[in-house]
mmCIF file with all atom_site columns, C-alpha atoms in Angstrom:
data_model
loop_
_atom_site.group_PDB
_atom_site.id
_atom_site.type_symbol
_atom_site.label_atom_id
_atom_site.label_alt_id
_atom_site.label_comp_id
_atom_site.label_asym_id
_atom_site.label_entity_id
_atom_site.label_seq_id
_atom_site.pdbx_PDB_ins_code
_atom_site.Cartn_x
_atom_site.Cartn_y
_atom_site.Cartn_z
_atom_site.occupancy
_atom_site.B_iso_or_equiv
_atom_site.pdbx_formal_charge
_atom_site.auth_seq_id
_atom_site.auth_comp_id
_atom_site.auth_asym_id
_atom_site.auth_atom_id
_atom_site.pdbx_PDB_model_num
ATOM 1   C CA . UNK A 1 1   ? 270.433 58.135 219.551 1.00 77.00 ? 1   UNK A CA 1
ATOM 2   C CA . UNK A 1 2   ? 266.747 58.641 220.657 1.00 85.00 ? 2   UNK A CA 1
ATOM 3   C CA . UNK A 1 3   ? 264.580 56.406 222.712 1.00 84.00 ? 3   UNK A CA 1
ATOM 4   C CA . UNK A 1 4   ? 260.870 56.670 222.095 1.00 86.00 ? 4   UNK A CA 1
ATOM 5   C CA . UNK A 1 5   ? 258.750 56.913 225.296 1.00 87.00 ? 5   UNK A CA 1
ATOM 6   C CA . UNK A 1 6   ? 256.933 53.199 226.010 1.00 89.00 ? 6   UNK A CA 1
ATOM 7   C CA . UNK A 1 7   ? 254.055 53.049 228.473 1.00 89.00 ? 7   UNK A CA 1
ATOM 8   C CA . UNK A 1 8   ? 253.039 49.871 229.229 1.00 92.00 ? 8   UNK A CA 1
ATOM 9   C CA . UNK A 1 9   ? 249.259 48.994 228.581 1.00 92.00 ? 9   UNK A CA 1
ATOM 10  C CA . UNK A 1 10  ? 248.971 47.500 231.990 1.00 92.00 ? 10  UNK A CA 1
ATOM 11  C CA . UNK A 1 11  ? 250.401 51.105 233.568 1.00 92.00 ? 11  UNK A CA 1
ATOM 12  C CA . UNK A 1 12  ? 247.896 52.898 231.050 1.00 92.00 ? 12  UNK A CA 1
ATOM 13  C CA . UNK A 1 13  ? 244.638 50.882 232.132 1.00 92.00 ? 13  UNK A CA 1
ATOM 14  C CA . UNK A 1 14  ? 245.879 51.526 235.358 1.00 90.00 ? 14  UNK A CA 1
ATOM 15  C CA . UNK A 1 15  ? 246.008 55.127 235.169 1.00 90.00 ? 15  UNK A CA 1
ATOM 16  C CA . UNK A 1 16  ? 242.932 55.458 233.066 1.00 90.00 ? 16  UNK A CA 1
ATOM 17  C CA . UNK A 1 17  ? 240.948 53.186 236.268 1.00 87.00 ? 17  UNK A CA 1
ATOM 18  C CA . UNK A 1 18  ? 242.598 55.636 239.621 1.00 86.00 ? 18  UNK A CA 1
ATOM 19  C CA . UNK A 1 19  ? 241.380 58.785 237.453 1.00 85.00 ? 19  UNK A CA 1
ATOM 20  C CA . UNK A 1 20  ? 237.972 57.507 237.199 1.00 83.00 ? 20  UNK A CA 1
ATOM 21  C CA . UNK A 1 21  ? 237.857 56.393 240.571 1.00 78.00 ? 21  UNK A CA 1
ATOM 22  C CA . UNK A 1 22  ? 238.803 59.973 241.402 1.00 70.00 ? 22  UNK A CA 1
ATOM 23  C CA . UNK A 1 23  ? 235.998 61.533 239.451 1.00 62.00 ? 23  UNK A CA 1
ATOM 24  C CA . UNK A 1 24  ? 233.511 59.227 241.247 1.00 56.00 ? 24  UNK A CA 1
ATOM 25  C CA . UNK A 1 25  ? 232.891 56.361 239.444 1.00 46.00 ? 25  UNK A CA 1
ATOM 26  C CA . UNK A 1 26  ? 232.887 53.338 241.746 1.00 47.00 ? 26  UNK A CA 1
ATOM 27  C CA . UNK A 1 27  ? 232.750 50.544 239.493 1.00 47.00 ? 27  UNK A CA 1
ATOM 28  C CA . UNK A 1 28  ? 235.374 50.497 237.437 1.00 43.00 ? 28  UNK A CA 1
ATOM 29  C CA . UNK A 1 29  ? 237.663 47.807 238.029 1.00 44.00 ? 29  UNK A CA 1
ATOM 30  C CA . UNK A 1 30  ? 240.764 45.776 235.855 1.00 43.00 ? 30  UNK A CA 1
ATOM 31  C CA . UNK A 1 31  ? 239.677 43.042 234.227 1.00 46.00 ? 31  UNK A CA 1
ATOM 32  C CA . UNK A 1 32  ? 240.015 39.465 235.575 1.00 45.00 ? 32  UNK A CA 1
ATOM 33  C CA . UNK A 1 33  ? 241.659 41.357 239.189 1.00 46.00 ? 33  UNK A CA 1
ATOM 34  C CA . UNK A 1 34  ? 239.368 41.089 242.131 1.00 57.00 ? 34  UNK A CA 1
ATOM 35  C CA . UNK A 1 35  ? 238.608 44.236 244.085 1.00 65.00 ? 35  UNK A CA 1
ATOM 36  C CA . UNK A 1 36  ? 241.050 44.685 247.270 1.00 75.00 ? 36  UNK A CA 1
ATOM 37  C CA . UNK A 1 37  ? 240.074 42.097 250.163 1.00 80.00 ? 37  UNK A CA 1
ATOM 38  C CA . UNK A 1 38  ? 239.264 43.156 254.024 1.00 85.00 ? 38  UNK A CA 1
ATOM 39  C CA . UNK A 1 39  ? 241.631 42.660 255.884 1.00 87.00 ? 39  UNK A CA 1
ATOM 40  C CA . UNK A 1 40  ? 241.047 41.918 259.787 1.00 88.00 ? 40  UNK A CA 1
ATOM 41  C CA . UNK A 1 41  ? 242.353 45.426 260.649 1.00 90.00 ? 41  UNK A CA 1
ATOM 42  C CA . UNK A 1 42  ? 239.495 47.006 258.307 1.00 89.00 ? 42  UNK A CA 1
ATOM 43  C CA . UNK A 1 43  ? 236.979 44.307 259.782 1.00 90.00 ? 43  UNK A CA 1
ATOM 44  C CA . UNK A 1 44  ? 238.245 45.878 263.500 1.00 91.00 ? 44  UNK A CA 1
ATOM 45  C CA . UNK A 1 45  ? 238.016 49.141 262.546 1.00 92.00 ? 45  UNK A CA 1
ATOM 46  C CA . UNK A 1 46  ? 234.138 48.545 260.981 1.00 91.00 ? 46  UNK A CA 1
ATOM 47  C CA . UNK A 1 47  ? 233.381 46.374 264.455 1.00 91.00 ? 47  UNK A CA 1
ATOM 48  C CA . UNK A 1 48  ? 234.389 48.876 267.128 1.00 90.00 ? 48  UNK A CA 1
ATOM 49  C CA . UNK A 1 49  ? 238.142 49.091 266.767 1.00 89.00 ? 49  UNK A CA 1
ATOM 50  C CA . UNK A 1 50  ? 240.811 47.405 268.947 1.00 90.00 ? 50  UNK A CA 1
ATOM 51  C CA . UNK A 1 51  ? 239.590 45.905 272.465 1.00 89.00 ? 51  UNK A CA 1
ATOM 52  C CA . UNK A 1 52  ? 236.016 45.328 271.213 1.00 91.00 ? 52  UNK A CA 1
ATOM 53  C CA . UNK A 1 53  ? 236.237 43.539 268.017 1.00 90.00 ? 53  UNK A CA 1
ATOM 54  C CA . UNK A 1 54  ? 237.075 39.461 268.236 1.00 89.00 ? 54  UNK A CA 1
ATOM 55  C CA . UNK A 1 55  ? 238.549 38.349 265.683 1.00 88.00 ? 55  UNK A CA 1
ATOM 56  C CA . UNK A 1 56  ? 236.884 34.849 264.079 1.00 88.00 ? 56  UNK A CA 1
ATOM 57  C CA . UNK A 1 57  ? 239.120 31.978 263.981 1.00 88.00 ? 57  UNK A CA 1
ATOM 58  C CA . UNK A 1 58  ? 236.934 29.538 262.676 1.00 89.00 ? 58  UNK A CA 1
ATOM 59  C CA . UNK A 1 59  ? 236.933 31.146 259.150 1.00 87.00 ? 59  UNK A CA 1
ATOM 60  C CA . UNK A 1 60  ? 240.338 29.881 259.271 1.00 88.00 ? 60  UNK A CA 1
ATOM 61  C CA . UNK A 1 61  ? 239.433 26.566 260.066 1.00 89.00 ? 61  UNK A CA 1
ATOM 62  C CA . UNK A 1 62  ? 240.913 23.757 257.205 1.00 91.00 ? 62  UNK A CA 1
ATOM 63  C CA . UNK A 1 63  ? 238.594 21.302 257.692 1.00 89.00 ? 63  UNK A CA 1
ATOM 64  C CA . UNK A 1 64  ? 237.194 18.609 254.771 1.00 91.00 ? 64  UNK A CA 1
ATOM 65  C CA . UNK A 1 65  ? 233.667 20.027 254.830 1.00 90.00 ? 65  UNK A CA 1
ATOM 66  C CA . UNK A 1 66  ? 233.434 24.078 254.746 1.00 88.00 ? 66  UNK A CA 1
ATOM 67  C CA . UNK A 1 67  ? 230.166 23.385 255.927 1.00 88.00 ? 67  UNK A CA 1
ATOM 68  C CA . UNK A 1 68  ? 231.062 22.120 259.754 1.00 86.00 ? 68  UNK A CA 1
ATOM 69  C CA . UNK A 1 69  ? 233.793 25.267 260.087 1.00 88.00 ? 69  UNK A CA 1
ATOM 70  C CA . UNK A 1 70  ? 231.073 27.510 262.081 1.00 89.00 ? 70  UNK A CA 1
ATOM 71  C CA . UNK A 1 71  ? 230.038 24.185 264.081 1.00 85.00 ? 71  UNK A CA 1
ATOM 72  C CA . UNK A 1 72  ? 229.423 24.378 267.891 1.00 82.00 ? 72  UNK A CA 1
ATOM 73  C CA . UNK A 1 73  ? 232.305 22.691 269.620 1.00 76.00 ? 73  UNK A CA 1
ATOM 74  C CA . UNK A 1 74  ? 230.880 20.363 271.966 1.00 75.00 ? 74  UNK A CA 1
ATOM 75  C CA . UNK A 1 75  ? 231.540 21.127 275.852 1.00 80.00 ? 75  UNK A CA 1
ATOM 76  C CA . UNK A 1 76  ? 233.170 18.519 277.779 1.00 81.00 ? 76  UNK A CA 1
ATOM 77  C CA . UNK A 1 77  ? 232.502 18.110 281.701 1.00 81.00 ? 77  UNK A CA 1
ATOM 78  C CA . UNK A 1 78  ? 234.751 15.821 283.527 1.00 86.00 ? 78  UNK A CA 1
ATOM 79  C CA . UNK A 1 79  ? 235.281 13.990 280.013 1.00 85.00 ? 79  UNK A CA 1
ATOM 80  C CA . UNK A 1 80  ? 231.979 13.541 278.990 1.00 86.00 ? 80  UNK A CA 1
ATOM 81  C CA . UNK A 1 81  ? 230.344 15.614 276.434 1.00 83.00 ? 81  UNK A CA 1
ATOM 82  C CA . UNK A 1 82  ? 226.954 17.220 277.916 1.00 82.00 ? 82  UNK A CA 1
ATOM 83  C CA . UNK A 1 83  ? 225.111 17.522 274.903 1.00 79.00 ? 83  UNK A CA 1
ATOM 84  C CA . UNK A 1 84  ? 224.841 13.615 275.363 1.00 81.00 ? 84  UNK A CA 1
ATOM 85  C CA . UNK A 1 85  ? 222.342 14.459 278.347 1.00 82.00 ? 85  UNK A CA 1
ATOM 86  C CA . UNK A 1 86  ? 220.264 17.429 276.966 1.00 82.00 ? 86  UNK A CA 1
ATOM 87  C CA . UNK A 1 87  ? 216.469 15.646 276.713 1.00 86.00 ? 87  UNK A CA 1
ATOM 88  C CA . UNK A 1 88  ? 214.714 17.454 273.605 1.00 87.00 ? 88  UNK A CA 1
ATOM 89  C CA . UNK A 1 89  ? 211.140 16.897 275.124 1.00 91.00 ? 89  UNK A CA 1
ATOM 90  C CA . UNK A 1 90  ? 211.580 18.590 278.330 1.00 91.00 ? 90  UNK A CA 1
ATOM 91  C CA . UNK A 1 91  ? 209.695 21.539 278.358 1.00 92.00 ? 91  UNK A CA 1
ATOM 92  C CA . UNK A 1 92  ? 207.195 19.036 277.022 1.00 94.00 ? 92  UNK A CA 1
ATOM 93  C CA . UNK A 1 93  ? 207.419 16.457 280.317 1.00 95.00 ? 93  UNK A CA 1
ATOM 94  C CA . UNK A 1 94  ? 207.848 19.907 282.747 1.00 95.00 ? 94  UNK A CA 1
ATOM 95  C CA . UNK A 1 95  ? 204.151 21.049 281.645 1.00 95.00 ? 95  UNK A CA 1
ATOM 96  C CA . UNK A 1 96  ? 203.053 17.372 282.219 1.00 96.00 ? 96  UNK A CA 1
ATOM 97  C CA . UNK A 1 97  ? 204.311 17.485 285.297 1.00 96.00 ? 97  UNK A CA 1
ATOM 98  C CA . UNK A 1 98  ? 203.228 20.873 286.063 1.00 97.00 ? 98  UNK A CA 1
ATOM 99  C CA . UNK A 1 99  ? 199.764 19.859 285.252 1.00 97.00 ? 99  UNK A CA 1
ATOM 100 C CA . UNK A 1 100 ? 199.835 16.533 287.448 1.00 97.00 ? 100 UNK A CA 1
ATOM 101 C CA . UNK A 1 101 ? 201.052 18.586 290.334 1.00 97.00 ? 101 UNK A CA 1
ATOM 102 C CA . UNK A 1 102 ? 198.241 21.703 290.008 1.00 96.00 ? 102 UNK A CA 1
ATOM 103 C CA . UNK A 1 103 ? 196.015 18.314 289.907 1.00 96.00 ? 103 UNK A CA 1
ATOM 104 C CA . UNK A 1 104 ? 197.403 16.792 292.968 1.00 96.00 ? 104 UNK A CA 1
ATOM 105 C CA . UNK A 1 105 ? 197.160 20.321 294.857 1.00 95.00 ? 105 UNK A CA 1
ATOM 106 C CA . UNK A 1 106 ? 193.233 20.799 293.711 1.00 94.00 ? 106 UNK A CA 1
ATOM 107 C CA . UNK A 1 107 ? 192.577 17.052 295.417 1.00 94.00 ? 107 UNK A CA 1
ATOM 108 C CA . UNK A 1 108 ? 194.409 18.172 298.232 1.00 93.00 ? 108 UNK A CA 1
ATOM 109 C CA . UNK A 1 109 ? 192.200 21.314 298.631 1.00 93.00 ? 109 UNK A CA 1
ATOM 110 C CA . UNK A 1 110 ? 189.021 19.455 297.939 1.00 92.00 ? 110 UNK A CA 1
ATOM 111 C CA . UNK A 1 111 ? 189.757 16.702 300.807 1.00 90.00 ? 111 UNK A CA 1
ATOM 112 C CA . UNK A 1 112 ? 190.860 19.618 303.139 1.00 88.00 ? 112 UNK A CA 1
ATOM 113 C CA . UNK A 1 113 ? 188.070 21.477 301.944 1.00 85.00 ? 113 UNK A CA 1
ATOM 114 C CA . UNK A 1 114 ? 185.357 18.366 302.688 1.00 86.00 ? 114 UNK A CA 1
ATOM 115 C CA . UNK A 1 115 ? 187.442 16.907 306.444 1.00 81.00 ? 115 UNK A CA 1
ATOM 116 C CA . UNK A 1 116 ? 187.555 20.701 307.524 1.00 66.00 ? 116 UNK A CA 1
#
Protein backbone atom coordinates (compact mmCIF):
# COMPACT_ATOMS: atom_id res chain seq x y z
CA UNK A 1 0.00 0.00 0.00
CA UNK A 2 1.34 3.49 -1.03
CA UNK A 3 0.98 6.76 0.73
CA UNK A 4 1.09 9.84 -1.45
CA UNK A 5 3.39 12.63 -0.12
CA UNK A 6 1.02 15.65 1.57
CA UNK A 7 2.61 19.02 2.24
CA UNK A 8 0.63 21.16 4.03
CA UNK A 9 -0.18 24.65 2.40
CA UNK A 10 0.73 26.40 5.57
CA UNK A 11 4.44 24.45 5.44
CA UNK A 12 4.51 25.39 1.58
CA UNK A 13 3.81 29.28 2.04
CA UNK A 14 6.19 28.93 4.61
CA UNK A 15 8.92 27.63 2.63
CA UNK A 16 8.13 29.66 -0.40
CA UNK A 17 8.42 33.12 2.30
CA UNK A 18 12.27 31.87 4.18
CA UNK A 19 13.54 31.33 0.41
CA UNK A 20 12.62 34.73 -0.56
CA UNK A 21 13.80 36.19 2.46
CA UNK A 22 17.07 34.46 1.59
CA UNK A 23 17.32 35.91 -1.86
CA UNK A 24 16.77 39.42 -0.39
CA UNK A 25 13.46 40.34 -0.48
CA UNK A 26 12.47 41.98 2.80
CA UNK A 27 8.90 42.30 2.55
CA UNK A 28 7.42 39.34 2.19
CA UNK A 29 5.48 38.30 5.02
CA UNK A 30 2.32 35.49 5.81
CA UNK A 31 -0.75 36.84 5.58
CA UNK A 32 -2.78 38.06 8.60
CA UNK A 33 0.79 37.07 10.97
CA UNK A 34 2.53 40.10 12.29
CA UNK A 35 6.27 40.38 11.75
CA UNK A 36 8.38 38.99 14.90
CA UNK A 37 8.16 41.55 17.97
CA UNK A 38 11.40 43.10 19.91
CA UNK A 39 11.97 41.68 22.55
CA UNK A 40 13.79 43.61 25.56
CA UNK A 41 17.00 41.59 24.91
CA UNK A 42 17.03 42.97 21.14
CA UNK A 43 15.98 46.52 22.57
CA UNK A 44 19.39 46.00 25.02
CA UNK A 45 21.41 44.90 22.50
CA UNK A 46 20.27 48.11 20.01
CA UNK A 47 20.72 50.51 23.38
CA UNK A 48 24.25 49.62 24.46
CA UNK A 49 23.92 46.06 25.69
CA UNK A 50 23.72 44.84 29.32
CA UNK A 51 24.76 47.46 32.17
CA UNK A 52 23.80 50.49 30.03
CA UNK A 53 20.43 49.89 28.71
CA UNK A 54 17.28 50.49 31.37
CA UNK A 55 14.74 48.74 30.71
CA UNK A 56 11.12 50.86 30.66
CA UNK A 57 8.62 49.72 33.05
CA UNK A 58 6.06 52.07 32.44
CA UNK A 59 5.19 50.51 29.00
CA UNK A 60 4.01 47.87 31.21
CA UNK A 61 1.94 49.97 33.14
CA UNK A 62 -2.13 48.66 33.15
CA UNK A 63 -3.60 51.67 33.81
CA UNK A 64 -7.40 52.90 32.47
CA UNK A 65 -5.98 55.65 30.26
CA UNK A 66 -2.81 54.56 27.97
CA UNK A 67 -2.40 58.08 27.81
CA UNK A 68 -1.15 58.81 31.67
CA UNK A 69 1.34 55.46 31.43
CA UNK A 70 4.53 57.81 30.56
CA UNK A 71 3.19 60.38 33.33
CA UNK A 72 5.71 62.01 35.77
CA UNK A 73 5.21 60.46 39.16
CA UNK A 74 4.90 63.18 41.50
CA UNK A 75 7.82 63.51 44.24
CA UNK A 76 6.80 63.44 47.73
CA UNK A 77 8.91 65.34 50.54
CA UNK A 78 8.05 64.58 54.05
CA UNK A 79 4.42 63.62 52.65
CA UNK A 80 3.69 66.43 50.73
CA UNK A 81 3.90 66.49 47.06
CA UNK A 82 6.32 69.49 45.85
CA UNK A 83 4.86 70.15 42.69
CA UNK A 84 2.07 71.76 44.97
CA UNK A 85 4.74 74.64 45.65
CA UNK A 86 6.40 75.16 42.19
CA UNK A 87 5.12 79.07 41.32
CA UNK A 88 4.79 79.15 37.33
CA UNK A 89 5.53 83.00 37.21
CA UNK A 90 8.79 83.03 38.87
CA UNK A 91 11.28 83.81 36.53
CA UNK A 92 8.67 86.45 35.80
CA UNK A 93 8.62 88.05 39.67
CA UNK A 94 12.79 87.30 39.83
CA UNK A 95 13.30 89.95 36.84
CA UNK A 96 10.82 92.26 38.73
CA UNK A 97 12.69 92.01 41.47
CA UNK A 98 15.91 92.15 39.79
CA UNK A 99 14.87 95.35 38.24
CA UNK A 100 13.57 96.99 41.64
CA UNK A 101 16.86 96.11 43.20
CA UNK A 102 19.33 97.57 40.12
CA UNK A 103 16.76 100.61 40.88
CA UNK A 104 17.31 100.75 44.52
CA UNK A 105 21.27 100.43 43.96
CA UNK A 106 21.24 103.47 41.18
CA UNK A 107 19.36 105.75 44.13
CA UNK A 108 21.82 104.59 46.39
CA UNK A 109 24.71 105.71 44.09
CA UNK A 110 23.05 108.95 43.20
CA UNK A 111 22.57 110.01 47.07
CA UNK A 112 26.21 108.80 47.73
CA UNK A 113 27.16 110.37 44.68
CA UNK A 114 25.35 114.02 45.70
CA UNK A 115 26.32 113.72 50.12
CA UNK A 116 29.97 112.75 48.97
Amino acid sequence: KSRPVSIPEAVLRARERKARRQDGDQDVEMEGTPGKRKTEKDLMWENGGPGIYSACYKKLYNLKNVEHKFDVIPELIDGKNIADFVDEDIMQKLEALEKEEDQLLEQARQAEFENG
